[in-house]
XYZ file of C-alpha atoms in Angstrom:
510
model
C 83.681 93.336 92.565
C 86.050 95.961 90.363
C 84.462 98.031 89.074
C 80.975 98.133 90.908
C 79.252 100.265 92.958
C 79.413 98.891 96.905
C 75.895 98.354 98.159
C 74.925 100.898 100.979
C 72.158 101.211 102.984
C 71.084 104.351 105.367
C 71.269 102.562 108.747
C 74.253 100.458 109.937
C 72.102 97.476 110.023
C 70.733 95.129 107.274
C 67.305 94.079 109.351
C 65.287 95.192 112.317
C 66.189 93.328 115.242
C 70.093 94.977 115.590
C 68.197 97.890 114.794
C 66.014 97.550 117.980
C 69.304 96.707 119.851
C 70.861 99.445 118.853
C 67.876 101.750 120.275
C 67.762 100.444 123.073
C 71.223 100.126 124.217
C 71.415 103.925 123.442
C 68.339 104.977 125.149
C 70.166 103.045 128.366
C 73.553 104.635 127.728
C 73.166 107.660 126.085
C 71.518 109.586 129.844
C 74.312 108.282 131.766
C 77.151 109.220 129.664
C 75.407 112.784 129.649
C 75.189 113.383 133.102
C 78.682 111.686 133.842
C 80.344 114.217 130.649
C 78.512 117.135 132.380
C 79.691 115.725 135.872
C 83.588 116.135 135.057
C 82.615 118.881 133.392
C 81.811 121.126 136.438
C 85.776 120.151 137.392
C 86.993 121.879 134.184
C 87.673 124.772 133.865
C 87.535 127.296 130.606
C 89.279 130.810 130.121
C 85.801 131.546 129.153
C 84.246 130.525 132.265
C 83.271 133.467 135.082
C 85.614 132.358 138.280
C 84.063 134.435 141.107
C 83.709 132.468 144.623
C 80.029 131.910 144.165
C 80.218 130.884 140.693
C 83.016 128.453 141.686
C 81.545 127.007 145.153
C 77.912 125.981 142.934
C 79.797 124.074 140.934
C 82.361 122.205 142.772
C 80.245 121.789 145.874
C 76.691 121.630 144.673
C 76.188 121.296 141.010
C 78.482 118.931 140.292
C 78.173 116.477 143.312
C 74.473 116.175 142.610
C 75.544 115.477 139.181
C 77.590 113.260 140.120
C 74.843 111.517 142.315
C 72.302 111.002 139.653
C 75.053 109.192 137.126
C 75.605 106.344 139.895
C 72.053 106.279 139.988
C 71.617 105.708 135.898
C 74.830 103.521 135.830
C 73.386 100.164 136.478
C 71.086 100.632 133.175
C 74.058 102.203 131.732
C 76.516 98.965 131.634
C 73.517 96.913 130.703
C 73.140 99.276 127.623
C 77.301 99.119 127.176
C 76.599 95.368 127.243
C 73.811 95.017 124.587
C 76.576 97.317 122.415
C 79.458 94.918 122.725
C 77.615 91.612 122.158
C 75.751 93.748 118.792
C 79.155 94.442 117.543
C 81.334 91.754 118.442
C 78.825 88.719 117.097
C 76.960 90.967 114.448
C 80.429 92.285 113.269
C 79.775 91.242 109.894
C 76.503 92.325 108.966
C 77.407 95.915 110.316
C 77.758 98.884 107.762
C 80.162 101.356 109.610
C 78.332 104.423 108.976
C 75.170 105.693 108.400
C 74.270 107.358 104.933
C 71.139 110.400 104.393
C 69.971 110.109 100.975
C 66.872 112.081 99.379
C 63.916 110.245 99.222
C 62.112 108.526 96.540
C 60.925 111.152 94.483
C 62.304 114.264 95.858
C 64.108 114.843 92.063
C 67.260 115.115 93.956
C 68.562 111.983 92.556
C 68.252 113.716 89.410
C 69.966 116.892 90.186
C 73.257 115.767 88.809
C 72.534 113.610 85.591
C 73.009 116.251 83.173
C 76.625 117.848 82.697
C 79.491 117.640 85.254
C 80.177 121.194 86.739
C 83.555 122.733 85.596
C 84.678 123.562 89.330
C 84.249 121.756 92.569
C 84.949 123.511 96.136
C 85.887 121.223 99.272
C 86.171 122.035 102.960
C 87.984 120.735 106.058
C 87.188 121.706 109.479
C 87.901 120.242 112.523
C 84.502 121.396 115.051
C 85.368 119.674 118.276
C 82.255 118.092 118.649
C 82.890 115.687 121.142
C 81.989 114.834 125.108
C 81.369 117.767 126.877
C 84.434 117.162 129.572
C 86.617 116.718 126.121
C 85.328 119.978 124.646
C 86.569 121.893 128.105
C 89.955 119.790 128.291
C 90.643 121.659 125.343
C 89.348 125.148 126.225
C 85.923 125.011 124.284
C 82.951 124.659 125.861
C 78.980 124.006 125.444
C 78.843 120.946 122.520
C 75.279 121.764 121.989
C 74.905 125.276 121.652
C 78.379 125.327 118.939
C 77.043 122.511 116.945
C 73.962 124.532 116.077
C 75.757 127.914 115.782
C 78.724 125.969 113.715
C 76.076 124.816 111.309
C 74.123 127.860 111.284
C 77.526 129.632 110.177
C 78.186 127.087 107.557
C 75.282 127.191 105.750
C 75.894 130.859 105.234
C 78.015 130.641 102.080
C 79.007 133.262 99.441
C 79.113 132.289 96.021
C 80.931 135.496 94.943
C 84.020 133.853 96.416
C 84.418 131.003 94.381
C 86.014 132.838 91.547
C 90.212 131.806 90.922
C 92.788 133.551 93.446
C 95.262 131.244 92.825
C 95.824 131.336 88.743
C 97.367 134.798 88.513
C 98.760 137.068 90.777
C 98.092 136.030 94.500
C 96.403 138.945 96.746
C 96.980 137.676 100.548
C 94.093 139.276 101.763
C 91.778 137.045 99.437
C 92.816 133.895 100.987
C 91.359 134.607 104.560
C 87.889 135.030 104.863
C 85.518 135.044 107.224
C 82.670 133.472 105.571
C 82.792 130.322 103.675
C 82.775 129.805 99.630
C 80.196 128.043 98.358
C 81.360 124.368 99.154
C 80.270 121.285 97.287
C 81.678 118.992 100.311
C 82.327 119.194 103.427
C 84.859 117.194 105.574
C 84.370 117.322 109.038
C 86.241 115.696 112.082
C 85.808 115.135 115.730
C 81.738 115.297 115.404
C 81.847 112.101 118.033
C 79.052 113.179 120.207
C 75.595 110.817 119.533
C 73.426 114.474 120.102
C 75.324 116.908 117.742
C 75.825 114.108 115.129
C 71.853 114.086 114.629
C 72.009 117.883 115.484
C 74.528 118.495 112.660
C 72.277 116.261 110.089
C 69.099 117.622 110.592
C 70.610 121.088 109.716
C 72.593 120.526 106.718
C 70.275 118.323 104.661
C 68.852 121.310 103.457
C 72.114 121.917 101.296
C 73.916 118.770 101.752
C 71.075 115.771 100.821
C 73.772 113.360 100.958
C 75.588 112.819 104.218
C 77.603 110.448 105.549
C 78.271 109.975 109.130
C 78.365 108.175 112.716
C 81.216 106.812 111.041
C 83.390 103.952 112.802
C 84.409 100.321 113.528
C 83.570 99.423 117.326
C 85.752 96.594 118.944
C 88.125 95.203 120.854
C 91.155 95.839 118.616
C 89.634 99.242 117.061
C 88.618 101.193 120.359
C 87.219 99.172 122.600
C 83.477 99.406 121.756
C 83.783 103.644 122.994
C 84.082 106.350 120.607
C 83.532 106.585 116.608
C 85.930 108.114 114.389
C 84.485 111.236 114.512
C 84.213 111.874 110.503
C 81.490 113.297 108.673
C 81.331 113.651 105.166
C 78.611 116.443 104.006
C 77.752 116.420 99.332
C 75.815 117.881 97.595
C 76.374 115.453 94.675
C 75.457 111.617 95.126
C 77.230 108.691 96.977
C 78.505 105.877 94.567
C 80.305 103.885 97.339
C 81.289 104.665 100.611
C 84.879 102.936 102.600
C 85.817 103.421 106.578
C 89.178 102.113 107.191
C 90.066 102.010 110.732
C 93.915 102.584 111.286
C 96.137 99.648 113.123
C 98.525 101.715 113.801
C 97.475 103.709 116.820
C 98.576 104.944 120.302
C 97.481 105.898 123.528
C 93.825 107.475 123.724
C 93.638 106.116 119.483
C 92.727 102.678 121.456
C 89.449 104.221 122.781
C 88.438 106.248 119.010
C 87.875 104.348 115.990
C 90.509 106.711 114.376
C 91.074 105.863 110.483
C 89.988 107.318 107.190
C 86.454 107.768 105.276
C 86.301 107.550 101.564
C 83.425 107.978 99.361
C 82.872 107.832 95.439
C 80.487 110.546 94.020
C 78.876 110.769 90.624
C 79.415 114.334 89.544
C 77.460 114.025 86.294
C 78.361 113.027 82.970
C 81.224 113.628 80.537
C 82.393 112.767 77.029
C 84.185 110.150 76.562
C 87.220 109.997 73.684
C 84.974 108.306 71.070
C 82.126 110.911 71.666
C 80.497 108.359 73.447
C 78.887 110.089 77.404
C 80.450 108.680 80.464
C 80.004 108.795 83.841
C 82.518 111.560 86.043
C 83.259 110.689 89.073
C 85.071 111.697 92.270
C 86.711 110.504 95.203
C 86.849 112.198 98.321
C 88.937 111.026 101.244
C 88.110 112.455 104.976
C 91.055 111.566 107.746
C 92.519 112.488 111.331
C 95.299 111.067 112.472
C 96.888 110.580 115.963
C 97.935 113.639 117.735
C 100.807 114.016 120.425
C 102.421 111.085 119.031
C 105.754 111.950 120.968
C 108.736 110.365 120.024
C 107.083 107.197 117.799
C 106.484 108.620 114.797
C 102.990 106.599 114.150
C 101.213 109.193 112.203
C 103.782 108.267 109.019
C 102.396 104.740 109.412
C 98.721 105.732 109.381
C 99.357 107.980 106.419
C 100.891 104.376 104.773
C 97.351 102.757 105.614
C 95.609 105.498 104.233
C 97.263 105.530 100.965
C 96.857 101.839 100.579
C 93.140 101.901 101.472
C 92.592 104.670 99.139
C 94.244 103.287 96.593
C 92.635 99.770 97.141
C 89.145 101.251 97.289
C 89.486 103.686 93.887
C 91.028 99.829 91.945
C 87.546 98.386 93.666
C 84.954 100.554 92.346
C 86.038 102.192 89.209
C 84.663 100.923 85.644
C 87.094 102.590 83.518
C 84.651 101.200 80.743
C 82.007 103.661 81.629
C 83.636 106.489 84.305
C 86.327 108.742 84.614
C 87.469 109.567 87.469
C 87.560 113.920 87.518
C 89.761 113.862 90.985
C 90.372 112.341 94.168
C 91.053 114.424 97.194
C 92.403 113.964 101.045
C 91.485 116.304 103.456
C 91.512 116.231 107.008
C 93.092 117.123 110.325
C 96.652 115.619 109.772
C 98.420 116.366 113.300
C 101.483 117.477 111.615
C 102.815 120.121 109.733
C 105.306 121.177 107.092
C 108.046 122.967 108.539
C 108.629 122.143 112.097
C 111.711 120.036 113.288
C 109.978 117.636 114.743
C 107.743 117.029 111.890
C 109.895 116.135 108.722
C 110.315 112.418 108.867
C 106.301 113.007 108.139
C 105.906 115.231 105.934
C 108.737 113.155 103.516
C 105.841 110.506 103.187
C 105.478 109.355 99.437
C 101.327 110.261 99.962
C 102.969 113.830 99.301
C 104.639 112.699 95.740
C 101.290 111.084 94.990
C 98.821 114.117 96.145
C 99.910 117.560 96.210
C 99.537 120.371 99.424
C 98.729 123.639 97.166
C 100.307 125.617 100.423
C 103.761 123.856 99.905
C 106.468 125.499 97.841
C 108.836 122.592 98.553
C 109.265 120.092 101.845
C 109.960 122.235 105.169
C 108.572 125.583 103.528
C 105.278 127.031 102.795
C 104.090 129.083 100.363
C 104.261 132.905 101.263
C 100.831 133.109 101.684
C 99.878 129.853 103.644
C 98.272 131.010 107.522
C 98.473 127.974 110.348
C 95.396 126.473 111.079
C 95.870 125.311 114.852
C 94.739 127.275 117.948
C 96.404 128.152 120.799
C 93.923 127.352 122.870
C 94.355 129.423 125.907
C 93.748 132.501 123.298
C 90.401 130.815 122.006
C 88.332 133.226 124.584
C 89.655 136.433 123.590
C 87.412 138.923 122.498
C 89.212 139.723 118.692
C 88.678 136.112 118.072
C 85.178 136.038 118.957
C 84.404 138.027 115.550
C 85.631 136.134 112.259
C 85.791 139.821 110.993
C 88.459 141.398 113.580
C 90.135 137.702 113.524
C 90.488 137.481 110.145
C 92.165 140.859 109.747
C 94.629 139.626 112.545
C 94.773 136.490 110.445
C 96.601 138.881 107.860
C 99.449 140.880 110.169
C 102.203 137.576 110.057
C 103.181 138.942 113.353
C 100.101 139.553 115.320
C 98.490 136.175 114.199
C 101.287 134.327 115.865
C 99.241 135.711 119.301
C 96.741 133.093 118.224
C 97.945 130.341 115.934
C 101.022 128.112 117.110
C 104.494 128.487 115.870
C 105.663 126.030 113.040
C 108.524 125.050 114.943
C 107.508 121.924 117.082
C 110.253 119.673 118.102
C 108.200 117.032 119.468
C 104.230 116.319 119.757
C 103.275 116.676 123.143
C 99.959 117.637 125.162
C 102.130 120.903 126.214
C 100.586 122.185 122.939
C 97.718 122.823 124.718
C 99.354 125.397 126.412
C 101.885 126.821 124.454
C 102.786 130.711 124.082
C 104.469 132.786 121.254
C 108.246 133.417 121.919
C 108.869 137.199 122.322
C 111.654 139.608 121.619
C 114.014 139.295 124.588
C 115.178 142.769 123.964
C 111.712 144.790 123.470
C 109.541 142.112 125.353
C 107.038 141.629 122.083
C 106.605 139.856 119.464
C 108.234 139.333 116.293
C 108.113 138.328 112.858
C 110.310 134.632 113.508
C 110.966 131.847 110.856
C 107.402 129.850 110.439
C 105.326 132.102 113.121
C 102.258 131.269 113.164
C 102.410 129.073 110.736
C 101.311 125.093 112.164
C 99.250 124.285 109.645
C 97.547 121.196 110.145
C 94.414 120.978 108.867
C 95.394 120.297 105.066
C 93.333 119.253 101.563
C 95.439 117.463 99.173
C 95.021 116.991 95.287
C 95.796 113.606 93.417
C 98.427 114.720 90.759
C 97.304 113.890 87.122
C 93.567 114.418 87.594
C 91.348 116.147 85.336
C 91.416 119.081 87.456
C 93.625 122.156 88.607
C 94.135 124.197 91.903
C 92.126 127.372 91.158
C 91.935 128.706 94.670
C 92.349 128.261 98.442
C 90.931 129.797 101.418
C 91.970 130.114 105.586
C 88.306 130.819 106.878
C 87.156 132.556 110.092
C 84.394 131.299 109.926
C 83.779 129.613 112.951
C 86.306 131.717 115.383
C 86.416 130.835 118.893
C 84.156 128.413 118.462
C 86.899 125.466 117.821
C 90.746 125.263 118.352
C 90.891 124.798 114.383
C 91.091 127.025 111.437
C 88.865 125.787 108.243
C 90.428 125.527 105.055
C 88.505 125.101 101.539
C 89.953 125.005 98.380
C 88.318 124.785 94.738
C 89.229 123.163 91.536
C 88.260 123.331 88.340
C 88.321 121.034 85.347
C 91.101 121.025 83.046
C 91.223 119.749 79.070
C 91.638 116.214 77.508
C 95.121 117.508 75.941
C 96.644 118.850 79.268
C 94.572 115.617 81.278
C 96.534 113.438 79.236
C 100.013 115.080 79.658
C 99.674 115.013 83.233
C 98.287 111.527 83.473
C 101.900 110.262 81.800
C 103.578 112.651 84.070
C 102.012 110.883 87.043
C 102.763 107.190 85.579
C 106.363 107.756 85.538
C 106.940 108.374 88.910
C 104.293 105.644 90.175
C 106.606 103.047 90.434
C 109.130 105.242 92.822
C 106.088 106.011 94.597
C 105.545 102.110 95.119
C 109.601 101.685 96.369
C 109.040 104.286 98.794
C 105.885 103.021 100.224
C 107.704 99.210 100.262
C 110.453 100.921 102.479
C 107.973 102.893 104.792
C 106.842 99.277 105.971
């Protein structure tokens, strides 16, 4: 109904018997796919791995086949497990929440915790952790899922609230943008946490600062990704859930028909506000969580999931705000986006009206950053070398435009391909090193965008550290802070005269 609040509930199921089915087709799956992920993992091979004859023969010829040997064993009660999990989600489809939800118990007083003001700043991260099947971890030059999802979290929760003052508003000092520990974050959007262990790892270790958390989050079937792997998106607040929307994407290619790939969105109450009349409404947010298709090649599909994202946004905000008794303080999209905005390759992309709608704070226009935006995607055959083992040495790298093109990739992709996975700065032909070049190291992908019009401006922006060598992805947080009625309203009729070219251009993108 408009307006409402969408029921939610902390499990995916509604009563206990697809609950028991659930259980158990895990406790039959969940071994096999283990051993088989560790199995294929002995046959991958890291630039962090020790390659000496022994090292190599135990795992090709011993460790691995025996491996190998115990997940034929377990794959008899494996498919029966995979076939309890199709019939649950194809004929329970219906009654199926796609995600699950931690909320504070009854009586905690957490529920309370935001019913007096709303805060005057908010502070939102996006990190991609890799958190997937062990094999998938190595494929891209990462390793040990279990071990990273504990340190990653254990890094995370280590947050400095002396950074979240503006370094945006005045003059801009590069060297406060990259840091190697994180701001004090009010939520956290995280992608590719697809493994069933580190999901419940991840939980269990930021409830302490994060009560509300939504994740396992994805639609399994047929048409979405054939009943194999979630979307990967986790959504960490510390302020409550209103209403919570998956939307898995249609348009999709290649492995996107085995991931539930799509977009999160969830509604949080931030506290109250006064309304016009004096009278005290409710503020709320919305916060959008995505990641889109990489190596899309030649076709060009991650333009038409950003179309489906804007729509489902869009539809979801019209759904559940009461403009009677909320306001809405901002709405934000974060996420790993694939793309970037100055390479070649990416522009008929980065044109998309979702950009005229929500602004990138590291833009200065379309095809050029601002001076002080860093790239935020790996190369990942650099991931094991010692200076990017320590946020500290890495971030000082982070700060040299030349030397940090060592580590991140080039913005100057011509097509989306897997060779990313192995691609190397271009050096000086003359002197045989590198060189400061046109968008070096500068991919950023990893972006968080800002509805234009809100009640709220950029105050500041951060490339984090954090978690170096630990994923192929640079975190990126960014804090806002509220602005006043008189420049809220301004901006609001700003932002209604250009919705309706924002509509023609979304009509023509179909």
């Amino acid at each position: 109904m408009p307006g409402g609040d969408m029921g939610m509930q902390r499990s995916r199921y509604t009563w206990i018997v697809p609950k028991g089915v659930d259980l158990v087709s895990n406790l039959l799956t969940q071994p096999f796919q283990h051993i088989f992920s560790l199995t294929l993992s002995c046959y991958i091979i890291t630039t962090f791995d020790t390659c000496t004859f022994l090292h190599l023969f135990l795992r090709f010829a011993v460790i691995g086949p025996l491996l190998g040997i115990l997940a034929l064993v377990l794959l008899p009660v494996a498919t029966a497990g995979f076939l309890l999990w199709i019939l649950l989600n194809h004929f329970g489809a219906s009654n199926i929440q796609p995600f699950r939800l931690t909320t504070p118990d009854e009586g905690d007083g957490e529920n309370s915790m935001f019913s007096s003001e709303c805060p005057q700043r908010f502070t939102f991260m996006s990190a991609n952790v890799i958190c997937v099947p062990e094999f998938i971890v190595r494929i891209n030059n990462v390793r040990n899922v279990y071990w990273r999802m504990k340190e990653i979290a254990r890094r995370f929760l280590k947050q400095n609230r002396d950074l979240n003052i503006p370094n945006l508003l005045n003059h801009v000092q590069e060297e406060k943008l990259i840091q190697d520990k994180l701001p004090e974050v009010d939520v956290m959007m995280l992608q590719e946490v697809s493994d069933w262990w580190a999901n419940y790892s991840l939980v269990s270790s930021l409830t302490a600062l994060y009560p509300y958390i939504i994740y396992d989050v994805g639609v399994h079937s047929f048409g979405t990704n054939c009943f194999l792997m979630g979307s990967g998106l986790f959504l960490a607040s510390r302020y409550p859930v209103l209403a919570v929307n998956f939307h898995p994407y249609h348009n999709i290619l290649h492995y996107g028909h085995l991931v539930s790939i799509g977009v999160l969105t969830a509604k949080l109450d931030l506290g109250t506000v006064p309304g016009k009349d004096g009278e005290e409404l409710r503020g709320v947010g919305y916060v959008s969580n995505t990641h889109t298709q990489a190596y899309q090649g030649k076709k060009m599909v991650i333009a038409r999931q950003l179309t489906e994202l804007q729509e489902a946004v869009r539809q979801f905000i019209s759904e559940t705000h009461n403009p009677d008794k909320e306001v809405i303080i901002f709405s934000v999209v974060g996420g790993d986006f694939n793309f970037d905005n100055m390479s070649p390759g990416d522009r008929p992309t980065r044109i998309h009206p979702l950009f005229t709608e929500y602004e990138d704070p590291c833009r200065e226009c379309e095809g050029e950053d601002k001076h002080w935006a860093v790239g935020t995607e790996h190369r990942q055959r650099q991931l094991s070398h010692p200076a990017v083992s320590n946020p500290t040495i890495f971030k000082h790298i982070l700060m040299n435009k030349v030397e940090r093109r060592k580590f991140i990739i080039d913005a100057d992709i011509l097509e989306q391909t897997s060779d990313l996975m192995y691609s190397s700065p271009k050096i000086d032909p003359a002197t045989g090193e590198l060189m400061d070049v046109m968008g070096g190291g500068g991919r950023r992908i990893d972006l968080l965008l800002l509805r234009a019009g809100d009640r709220v401006r950029l105050a500041s922006y951060w490339f984090l550290t954090t978690i170096a060598s630990l994923s192929d992805h640079l975190p990126v947080a960014m804090m806002v802070e509220r602005i006043d009625e008189d420049q809220c309203w301004k901006e609001q009729e700003r932002r209604g005269s250009d919705s309706m070219n924002d509509d023609r251009a979304l009509q023509g993108m179909e």
